[in-house]
Tab-separated table of C-alpha atoms and ligand atoms in Angstrom:
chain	number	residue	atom	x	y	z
A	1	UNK	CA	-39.348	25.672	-26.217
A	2	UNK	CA	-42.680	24.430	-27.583
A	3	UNK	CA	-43.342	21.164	-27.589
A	4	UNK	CA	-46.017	18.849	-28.960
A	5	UNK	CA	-46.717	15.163	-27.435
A	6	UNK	CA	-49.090	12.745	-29.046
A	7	UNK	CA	-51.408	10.774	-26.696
A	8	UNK	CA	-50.630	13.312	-24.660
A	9	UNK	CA	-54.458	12.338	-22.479
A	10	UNK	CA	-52.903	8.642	-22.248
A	11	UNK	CA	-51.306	7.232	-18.968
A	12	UNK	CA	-48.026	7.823	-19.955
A	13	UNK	CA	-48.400	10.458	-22.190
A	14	UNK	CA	-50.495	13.247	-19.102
A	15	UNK	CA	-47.073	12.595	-17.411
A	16	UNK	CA	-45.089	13.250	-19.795
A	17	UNK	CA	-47.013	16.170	-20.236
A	18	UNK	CA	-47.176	17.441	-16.578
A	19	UNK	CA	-43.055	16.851	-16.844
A	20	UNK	CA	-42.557	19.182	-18.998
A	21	UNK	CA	-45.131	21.959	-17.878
A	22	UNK	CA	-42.868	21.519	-14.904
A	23	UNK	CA	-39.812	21.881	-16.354
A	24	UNK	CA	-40.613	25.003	-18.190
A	25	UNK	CA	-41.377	23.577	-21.425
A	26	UNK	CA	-44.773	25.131	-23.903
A	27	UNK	CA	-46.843	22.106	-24.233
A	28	UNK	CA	-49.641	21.150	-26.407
A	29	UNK	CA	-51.346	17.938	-27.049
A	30	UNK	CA	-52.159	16.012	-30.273
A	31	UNK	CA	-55.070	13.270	-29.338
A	32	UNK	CA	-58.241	11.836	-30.247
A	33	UNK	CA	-59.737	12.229	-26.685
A	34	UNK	CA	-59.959	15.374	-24.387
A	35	UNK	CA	-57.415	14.918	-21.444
A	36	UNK	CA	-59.047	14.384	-19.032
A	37	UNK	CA	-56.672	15.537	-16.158
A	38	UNK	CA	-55.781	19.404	-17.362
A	39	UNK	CA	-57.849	21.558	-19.154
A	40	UNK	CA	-55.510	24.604	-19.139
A	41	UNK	CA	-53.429	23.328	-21.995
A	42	UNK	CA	-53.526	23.747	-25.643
A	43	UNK	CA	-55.260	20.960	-27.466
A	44	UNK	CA	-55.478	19.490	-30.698
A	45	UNK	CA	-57.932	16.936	-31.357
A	46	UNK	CA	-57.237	14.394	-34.336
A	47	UNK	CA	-56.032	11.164	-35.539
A	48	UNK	CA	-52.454	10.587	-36.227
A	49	UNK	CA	-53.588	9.025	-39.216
A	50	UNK	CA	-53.915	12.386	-40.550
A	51	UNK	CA	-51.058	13.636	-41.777
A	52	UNK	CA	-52.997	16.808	-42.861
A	53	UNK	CA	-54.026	17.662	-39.154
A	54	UNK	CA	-50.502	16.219	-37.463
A	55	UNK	CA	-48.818	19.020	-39.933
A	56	UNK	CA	-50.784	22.278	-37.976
A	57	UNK	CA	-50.757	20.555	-34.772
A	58	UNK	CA	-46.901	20.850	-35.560
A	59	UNK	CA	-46.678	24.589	-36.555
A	60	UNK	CA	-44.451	26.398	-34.160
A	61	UNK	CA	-43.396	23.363	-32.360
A	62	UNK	CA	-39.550	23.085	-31.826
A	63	UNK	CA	-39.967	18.830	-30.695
A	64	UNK	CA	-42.782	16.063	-31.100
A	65	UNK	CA	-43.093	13.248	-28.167
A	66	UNK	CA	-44.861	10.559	-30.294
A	67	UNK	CA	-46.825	7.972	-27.459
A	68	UNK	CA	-49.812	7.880	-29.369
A	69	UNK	CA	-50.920	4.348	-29.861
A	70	UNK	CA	-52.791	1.447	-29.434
A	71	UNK	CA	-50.742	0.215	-26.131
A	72	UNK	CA	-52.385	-2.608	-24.534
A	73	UNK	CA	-51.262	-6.176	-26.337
A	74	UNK	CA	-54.409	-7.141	-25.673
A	75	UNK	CA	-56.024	-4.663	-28.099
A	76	UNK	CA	-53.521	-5.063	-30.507
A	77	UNK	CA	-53.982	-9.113	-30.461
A	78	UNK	CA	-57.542	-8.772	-30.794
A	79	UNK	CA	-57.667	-5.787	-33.494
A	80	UNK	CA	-54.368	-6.483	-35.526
A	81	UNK	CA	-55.185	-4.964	-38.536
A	82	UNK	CA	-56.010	-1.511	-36.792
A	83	UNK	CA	-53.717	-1.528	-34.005
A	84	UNK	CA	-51.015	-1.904	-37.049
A	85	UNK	CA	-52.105	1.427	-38.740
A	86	UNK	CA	-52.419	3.307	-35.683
A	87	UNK	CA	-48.754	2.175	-34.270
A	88	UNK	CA	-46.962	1.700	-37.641
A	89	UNK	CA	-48.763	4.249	-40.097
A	90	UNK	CA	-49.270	6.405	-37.533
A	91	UNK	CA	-45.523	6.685	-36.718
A	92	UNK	CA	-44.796	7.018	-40.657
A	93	UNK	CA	-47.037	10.069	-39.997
A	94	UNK	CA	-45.643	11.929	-37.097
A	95	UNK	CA	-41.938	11.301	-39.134
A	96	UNK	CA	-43.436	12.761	-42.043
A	97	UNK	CA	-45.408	15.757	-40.704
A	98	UNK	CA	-41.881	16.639	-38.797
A	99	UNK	CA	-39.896	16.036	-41.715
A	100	UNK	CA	-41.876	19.062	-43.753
A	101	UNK	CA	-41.683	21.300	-40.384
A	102	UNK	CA	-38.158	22.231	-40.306
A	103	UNK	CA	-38.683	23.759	-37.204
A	104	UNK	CA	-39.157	20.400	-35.300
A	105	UNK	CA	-35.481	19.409	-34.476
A	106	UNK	CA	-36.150	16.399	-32.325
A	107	UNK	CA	-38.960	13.243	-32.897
A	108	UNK	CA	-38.929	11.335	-29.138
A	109	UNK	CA	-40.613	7.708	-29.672
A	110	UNK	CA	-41.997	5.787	-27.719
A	111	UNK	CA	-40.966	2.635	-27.610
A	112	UNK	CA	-40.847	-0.441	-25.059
A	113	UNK	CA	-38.630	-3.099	-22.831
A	114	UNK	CA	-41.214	-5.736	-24.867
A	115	UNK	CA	-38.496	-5.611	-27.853
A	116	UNK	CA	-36.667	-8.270	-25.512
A	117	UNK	CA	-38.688	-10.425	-25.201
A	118	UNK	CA	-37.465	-12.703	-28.079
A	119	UNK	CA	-33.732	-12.160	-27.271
A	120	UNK	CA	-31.108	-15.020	-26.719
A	121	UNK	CA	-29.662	-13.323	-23.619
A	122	UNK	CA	-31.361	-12.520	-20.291
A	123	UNK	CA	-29.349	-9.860	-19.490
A	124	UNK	CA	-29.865	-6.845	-22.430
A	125	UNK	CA	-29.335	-3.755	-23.041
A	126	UNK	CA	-29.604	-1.127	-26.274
A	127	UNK	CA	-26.464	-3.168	-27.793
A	128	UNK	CA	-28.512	-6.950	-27.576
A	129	UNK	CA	-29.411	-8.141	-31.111
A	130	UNK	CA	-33.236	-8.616	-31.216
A	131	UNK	CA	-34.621	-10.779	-33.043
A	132	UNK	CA	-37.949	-11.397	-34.687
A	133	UNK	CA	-40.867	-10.560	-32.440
A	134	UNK	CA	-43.650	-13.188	-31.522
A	135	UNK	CA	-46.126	-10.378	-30.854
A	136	UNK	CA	-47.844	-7.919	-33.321
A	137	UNK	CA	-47.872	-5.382	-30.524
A	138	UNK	CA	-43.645	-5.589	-30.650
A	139	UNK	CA	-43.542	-6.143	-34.445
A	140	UNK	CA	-45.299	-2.640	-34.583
A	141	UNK	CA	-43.266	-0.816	-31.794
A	142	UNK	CA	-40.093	-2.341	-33.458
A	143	UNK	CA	-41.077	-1.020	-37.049
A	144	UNK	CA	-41.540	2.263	-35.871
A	145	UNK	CA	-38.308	2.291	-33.896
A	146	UNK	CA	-36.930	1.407	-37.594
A	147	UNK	CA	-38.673	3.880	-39.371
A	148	UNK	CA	-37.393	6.842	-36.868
A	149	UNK	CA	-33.428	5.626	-37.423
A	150	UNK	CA	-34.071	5.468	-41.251
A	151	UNK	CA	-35.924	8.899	-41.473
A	152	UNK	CA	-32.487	10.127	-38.986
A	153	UNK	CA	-30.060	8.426	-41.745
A	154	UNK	CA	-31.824	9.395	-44.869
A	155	UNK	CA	-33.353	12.834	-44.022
A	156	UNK	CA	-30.888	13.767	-41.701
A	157	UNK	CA	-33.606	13.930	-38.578
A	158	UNK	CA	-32.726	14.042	-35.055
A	159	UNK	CA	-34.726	11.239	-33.483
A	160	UNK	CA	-34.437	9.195	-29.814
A	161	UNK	CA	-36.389	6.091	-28.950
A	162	UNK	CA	-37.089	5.408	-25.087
A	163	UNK	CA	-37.731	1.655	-24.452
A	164	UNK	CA	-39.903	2.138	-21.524
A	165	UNK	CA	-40.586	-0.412	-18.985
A	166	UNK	CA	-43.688	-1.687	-17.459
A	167	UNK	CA	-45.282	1.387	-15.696
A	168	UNK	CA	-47.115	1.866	-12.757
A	169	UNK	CA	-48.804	4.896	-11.344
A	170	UNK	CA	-52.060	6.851	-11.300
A	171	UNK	CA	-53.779	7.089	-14.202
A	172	UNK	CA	-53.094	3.565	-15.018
A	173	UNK	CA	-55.294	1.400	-17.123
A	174	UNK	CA	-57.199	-0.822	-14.942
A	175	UNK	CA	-55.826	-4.360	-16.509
A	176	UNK	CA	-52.578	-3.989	-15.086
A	177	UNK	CA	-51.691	-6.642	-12.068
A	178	UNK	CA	-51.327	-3.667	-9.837
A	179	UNK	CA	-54.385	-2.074	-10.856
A	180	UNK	CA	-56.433	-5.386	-10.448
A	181	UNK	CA	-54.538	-6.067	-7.431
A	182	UNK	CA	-55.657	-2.738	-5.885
A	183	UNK	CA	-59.239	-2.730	-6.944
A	184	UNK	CA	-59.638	-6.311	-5.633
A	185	UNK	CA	-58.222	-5.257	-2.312
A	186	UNK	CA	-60.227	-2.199	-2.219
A	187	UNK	CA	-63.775	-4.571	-2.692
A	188	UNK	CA	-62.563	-7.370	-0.311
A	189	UNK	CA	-62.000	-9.444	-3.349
A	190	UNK	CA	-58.863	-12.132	-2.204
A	191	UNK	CA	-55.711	-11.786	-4.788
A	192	UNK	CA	-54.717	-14.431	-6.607
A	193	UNK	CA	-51.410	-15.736	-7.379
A	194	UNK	CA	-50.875	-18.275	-10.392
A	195	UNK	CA	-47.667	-20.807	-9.178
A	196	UNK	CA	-45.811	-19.841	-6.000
A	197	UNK	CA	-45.650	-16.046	-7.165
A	198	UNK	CA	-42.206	-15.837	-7.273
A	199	UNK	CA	-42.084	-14.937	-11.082
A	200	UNK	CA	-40.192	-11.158	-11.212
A	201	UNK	CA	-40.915	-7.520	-12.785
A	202	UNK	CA	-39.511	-4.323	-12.948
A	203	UNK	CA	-41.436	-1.655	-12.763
A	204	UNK	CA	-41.226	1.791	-13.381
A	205	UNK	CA	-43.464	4.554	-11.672
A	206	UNK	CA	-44.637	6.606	-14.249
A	207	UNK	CA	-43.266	9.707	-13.267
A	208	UNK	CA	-40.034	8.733	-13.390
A	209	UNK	CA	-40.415	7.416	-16.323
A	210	UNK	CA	-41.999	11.258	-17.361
A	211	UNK	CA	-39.001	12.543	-15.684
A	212	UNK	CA	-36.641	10.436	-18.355
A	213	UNK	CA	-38.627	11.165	-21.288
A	214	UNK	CA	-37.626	15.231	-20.561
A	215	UNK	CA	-34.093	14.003	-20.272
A	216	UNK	CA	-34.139	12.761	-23.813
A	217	UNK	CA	-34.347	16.329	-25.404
A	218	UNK	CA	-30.419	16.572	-23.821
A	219	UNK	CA	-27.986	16.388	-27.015
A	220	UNK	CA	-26.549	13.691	-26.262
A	221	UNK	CA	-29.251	11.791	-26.576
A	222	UNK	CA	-29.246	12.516	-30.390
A	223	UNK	CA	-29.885	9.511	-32.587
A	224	UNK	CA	-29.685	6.929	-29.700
A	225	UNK	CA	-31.414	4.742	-27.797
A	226	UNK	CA	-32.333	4.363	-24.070
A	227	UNK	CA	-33.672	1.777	-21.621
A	228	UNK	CA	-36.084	3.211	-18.770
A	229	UNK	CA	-36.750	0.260	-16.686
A	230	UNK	CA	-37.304	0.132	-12.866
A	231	UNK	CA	-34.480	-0.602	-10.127
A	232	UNK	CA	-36.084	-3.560	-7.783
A	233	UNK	CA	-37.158	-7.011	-9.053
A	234	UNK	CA	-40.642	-7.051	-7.575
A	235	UNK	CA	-42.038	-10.536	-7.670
A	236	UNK	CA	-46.127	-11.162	-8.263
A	237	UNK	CA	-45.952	-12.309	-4.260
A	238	UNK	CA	-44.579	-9.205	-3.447
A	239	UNK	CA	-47.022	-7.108	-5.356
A	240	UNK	CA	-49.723	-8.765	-3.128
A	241	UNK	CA	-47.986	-8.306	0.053
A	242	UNK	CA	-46.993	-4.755	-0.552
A	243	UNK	CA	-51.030	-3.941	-1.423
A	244	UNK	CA	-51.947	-6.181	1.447
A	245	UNK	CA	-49.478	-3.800	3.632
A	246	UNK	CA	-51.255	-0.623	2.721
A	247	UNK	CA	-54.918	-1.909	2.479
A	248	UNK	CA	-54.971	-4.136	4.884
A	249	UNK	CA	-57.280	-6.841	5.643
A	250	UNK	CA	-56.662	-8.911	2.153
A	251	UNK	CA	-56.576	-12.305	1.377
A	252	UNK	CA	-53.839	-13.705	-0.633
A	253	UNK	CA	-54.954	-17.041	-2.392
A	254	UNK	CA	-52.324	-19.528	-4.625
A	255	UNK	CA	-53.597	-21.591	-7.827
A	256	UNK	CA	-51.573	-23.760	-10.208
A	257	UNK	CA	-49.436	-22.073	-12.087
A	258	UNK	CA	-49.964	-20.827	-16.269
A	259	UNK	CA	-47.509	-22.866	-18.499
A	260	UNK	CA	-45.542	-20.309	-20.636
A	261	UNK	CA	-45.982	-17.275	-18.011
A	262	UNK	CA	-43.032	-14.973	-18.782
A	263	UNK	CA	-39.866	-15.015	-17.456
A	264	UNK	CA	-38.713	-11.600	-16.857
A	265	UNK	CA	-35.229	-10.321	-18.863
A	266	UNK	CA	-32.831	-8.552	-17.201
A	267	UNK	CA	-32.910	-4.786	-18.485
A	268	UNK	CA	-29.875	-2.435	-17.709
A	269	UNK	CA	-30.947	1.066	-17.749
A	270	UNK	CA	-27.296	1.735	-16.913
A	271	UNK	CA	-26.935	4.145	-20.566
A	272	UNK	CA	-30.023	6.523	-19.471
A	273	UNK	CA	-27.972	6.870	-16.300
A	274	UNK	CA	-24.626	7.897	-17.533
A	275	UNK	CA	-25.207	10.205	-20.471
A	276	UNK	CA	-28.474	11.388	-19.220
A	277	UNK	CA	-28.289	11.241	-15.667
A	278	UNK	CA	-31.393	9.047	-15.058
A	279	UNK	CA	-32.335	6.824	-12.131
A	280	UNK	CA	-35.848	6.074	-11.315
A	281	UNK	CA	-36.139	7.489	-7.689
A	282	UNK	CA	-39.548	6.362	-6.087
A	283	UNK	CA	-39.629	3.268	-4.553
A	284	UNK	CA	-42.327	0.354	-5.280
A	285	UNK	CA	-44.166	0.809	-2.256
A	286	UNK	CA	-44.180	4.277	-2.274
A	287	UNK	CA	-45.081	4.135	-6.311
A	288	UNK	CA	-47.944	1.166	-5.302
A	289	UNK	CA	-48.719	4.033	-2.084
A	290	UNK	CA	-49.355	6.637	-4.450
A	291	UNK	CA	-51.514	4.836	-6.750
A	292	UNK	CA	-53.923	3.703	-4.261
A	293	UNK	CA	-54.186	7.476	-2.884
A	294	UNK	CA	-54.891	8.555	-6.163
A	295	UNK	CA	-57.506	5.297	-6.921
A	296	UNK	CA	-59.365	6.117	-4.004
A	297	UNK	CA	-59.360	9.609	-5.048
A	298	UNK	CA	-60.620	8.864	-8.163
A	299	UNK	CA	-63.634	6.681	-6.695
A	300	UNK	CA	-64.753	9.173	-4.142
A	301	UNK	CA	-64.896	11.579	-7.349
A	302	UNK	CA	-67.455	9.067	-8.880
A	303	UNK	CA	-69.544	8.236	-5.930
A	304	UNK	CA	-69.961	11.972	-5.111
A	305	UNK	CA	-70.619	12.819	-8.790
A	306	UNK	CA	-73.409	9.617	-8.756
A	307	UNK	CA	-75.032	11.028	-5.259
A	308	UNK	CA	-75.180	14.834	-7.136
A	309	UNK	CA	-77.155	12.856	-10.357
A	310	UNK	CA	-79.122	10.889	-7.643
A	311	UNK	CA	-80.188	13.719	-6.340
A	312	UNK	CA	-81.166	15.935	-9.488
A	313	UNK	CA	-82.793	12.974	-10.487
A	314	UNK	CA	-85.281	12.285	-7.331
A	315	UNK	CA	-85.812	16.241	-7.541
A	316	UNK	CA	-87.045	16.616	-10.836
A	317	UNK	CA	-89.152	13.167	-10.511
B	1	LIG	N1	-48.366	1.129	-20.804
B	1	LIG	C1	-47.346	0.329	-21.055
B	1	LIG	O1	-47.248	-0.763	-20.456
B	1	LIG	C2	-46.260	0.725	-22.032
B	1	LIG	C3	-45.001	0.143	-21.930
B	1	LIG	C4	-44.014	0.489	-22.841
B	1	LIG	C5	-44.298	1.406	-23.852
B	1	LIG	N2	-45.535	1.954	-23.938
B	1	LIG	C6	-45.793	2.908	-25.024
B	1	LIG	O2	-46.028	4.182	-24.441
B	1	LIG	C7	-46.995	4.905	-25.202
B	1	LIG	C8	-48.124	5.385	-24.315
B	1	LIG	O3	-48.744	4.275	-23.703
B	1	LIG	P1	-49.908	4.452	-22.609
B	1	LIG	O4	-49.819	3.302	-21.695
B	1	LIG	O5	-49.884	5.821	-22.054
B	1	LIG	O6	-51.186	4.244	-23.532
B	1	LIG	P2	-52.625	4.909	-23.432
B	1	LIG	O7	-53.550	4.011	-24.166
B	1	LIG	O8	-52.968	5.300	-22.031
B	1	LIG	O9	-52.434	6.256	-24.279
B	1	LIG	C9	-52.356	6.268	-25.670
B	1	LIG	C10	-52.998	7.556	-26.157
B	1	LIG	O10	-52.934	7.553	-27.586
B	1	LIG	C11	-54.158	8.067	-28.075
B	1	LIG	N3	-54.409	7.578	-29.425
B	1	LIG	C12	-54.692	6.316	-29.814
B	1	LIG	N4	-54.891	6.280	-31.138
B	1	LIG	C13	-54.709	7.539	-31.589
B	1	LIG	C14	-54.780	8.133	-32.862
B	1	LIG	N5	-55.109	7.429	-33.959
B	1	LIG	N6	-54.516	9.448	-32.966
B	1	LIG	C15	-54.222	10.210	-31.889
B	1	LIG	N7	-54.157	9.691	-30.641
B	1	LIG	C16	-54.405	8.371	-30.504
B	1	LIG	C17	-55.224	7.567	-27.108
B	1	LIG	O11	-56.398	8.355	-27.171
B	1	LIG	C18	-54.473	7.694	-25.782
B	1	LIG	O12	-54.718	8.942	-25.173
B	1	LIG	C19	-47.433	3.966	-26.324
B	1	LIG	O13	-46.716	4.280	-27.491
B	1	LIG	C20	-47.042	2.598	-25.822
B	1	LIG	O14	-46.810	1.687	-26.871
B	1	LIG	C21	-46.518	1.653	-23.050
């Protein structure tokens, strides 16, 4: 089966990828930057805002992940006007482009836990009524979750949104509290805590979350929708202790708390787990373990590459 993901050289989207080279599947990408992980993989570059381009990237391709987008709400707060025609247009695209290939018989979308946020109820799951967003960032994930179900009702396509969680793991972007947590650590820098820390998240390590999205091609997952959230409540004190265990040697520091931080909703992945067998299966620790491993990684990388320019440098001078 051949498979093309959008944003495939994202976070999520290179594990989604690296899922299904796992699992078997053909995969090839569809993203404005080179990924930067795997260079053995077939690559289209291009915009999902054209349709033109998303239609040969699509030749031969039996199902389209769509994860390509502008992801961080910060982004989207401060450019509103493009984030919207990369997350909304964009989506209109990908449905369109499959909708000509007959060949594509699943559109996977990525969507997120954020769609909660407004809800009535603390406790949700796919059933809760949502209600209008306060964020642009949901407004757009929540339109394109709309536009999937009414190309699957009107053109008869088979499409499944995945409302991911907050993810963790390598490859994250750096202005995630885990992230800045871990590269604060890693410089000496103390942590800081806003209120008594106690404020919960779930988190999800990325590759479980990869491991879910490969689960959605099942048939039962036709034309439905599924939460992917973590298992423990991790609260922002815990965060800090757990990098404090592995690092060692850190600081932890409280300040007054934020008004209006967010309180977390309660989000039962309990659907992904019966009709597609999903359960996220590495534990925060180990997740938080890994991601340090692969930071450090990553940093030797750069100081070694720095030292090699150094030195061409002081030999040619
Ligand atoms: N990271 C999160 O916290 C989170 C949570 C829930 C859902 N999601 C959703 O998951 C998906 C992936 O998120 P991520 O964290 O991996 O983001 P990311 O920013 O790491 O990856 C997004 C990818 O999309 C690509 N892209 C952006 N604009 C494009 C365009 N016009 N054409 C082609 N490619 C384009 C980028 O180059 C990038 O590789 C997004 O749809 C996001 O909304 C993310």
């Amino acid at each position: 089966m051949k498979v093309l993901v959008t944003g495939g050289s994202g976070f999520i989207g290179s594990h989604v990828v690296d899922k299904l080279r796992d699992k078997g599947f053909e995969v090839r990408i569809y993203d404005m930057v080179l990924p930067s992980i795997r260079k053995d993989i077939e690559f289209y570059q291009g915009s999902i805002l054209d349709l033109e381009s998303l239609g040969m990237a699509m030749m031969g391709v039996d199902a389209v992940y769509h994860l390509a987008a502008i992801a961080d709400v910060k982004d989207v707060f401060e450019r509103p006007h493009y984030a919207e025609s990369i997350n909304v247009r964009g989506t209109i695209n990908v449905l369109e482009a499959a909708r000509t290939h007959q060949n594509v018989k699943r559109v996977v979308y990525a969507s997120t836990t954020w769609v909660y946020s407004d809800t009535i109820e603390t406790n949700v799951d796919e059933t809760t009524p949502l209600r209008p967003p306060s964020h642009l960032y949901t407004a757009t994930k929540l339109t394109s979750e709309y536009y999937c179900q009414a190309y699957s009702k009107l053109y008869g396509m088979n499409v499944t949104i995945m409302r991911y969680g907050i993810p963790y793991g390598p490859r994250a972007r750096g202005a995630a509290v885990v992230p800045i947590f871990v590269s604060k650590a890693l410089k000496g820098e103390p942590l800081t805590i806003a209120g008594d820390g106690l404020q919960f998240r779930k988190f999800v390590y990325v590759e479980d979350l990869a491991e879910g999205n490969v689960l959605a091609l099942k048939s039962i997952a036709k034309n439905k929708i599924y939460n992917l959230d973590g298992k423990e409540k991790v609260s922002i004190k815990q965060i800090a202790e757990t990098v404090k265990k592995i690092i060692g040697n850190v600081k932890i520091e409280y300040i007054p708390a934020r008004p209006g931080d967010f309180s977390g909703k309660e989000v039962s992945s309990e659907l992904a787990k019966k009709e597609l067998g999903w359960e996220p299966k590495v534990s925060f620790e180990e997740g938080v373990r890994r991601y340090i491993n692969w930071y450090k990684k990553v940093e030797q990388e750069k100081e070694a590459e720095w030292a090699r320019l150094d030195n061409t440098l002081r030999t040619q001078l």
